[in-house]
């Protein structure tokens, strides 16, 4: 089957670009799925030694893949507001 695909690509050169875009898309999708699986604190692979990995994160740690206009060096105080 791979031989047939290569023959078609040789006959129609525009197919090479199509195969490249399909390969790049598949690679990008696989990397996008692997990133949260490996680096997100909500996902745990070892429950015995580290049952709650999200507790290790401080308020200055960034764990999102992409965050828009967020400065993690100066976190806002969260909690109840003291009323008079």
Short mmCIF file of C-alpha atoms in Angstrom, two decimals, residues 1 8 12 16 21-23 25 31 41 43 47 66:
data_model
loop_
_atom_site.label_atom_id
_atom_site.label_comp_id
_atom_site.label_asym_id
_atom_site.label_seq_id
_atom_site.Cartn_x
_atom_site.Cartn_y
_atom_site.Cartn_z
CA UNK A 1 0.00 0.00 0.00
CA UNK A 8 0.68 8.30 -6.91
CA UNK A 12 0.90 13.94 -9.04
CA UNK A 16 3.29 15.44 -1.69
CA UNK A 21 0.04 18.64 5.79
CA UNK A 22 -1.77 15.48 6.89
CA UNK A 23 1.39 14.24 8.62
CA UNK A 25 -1.63 17.67 11.51
CA UNK A 31 1.71 16.25 20.73
CA UNK A 41 -1.14 18.42 37.47
CA UNK A 43 -3.46 13.94 35.52
CA UNK A 47 -1.34 7.06 42.59
CA UNK A 66 -1.36 28.94 26.88
#
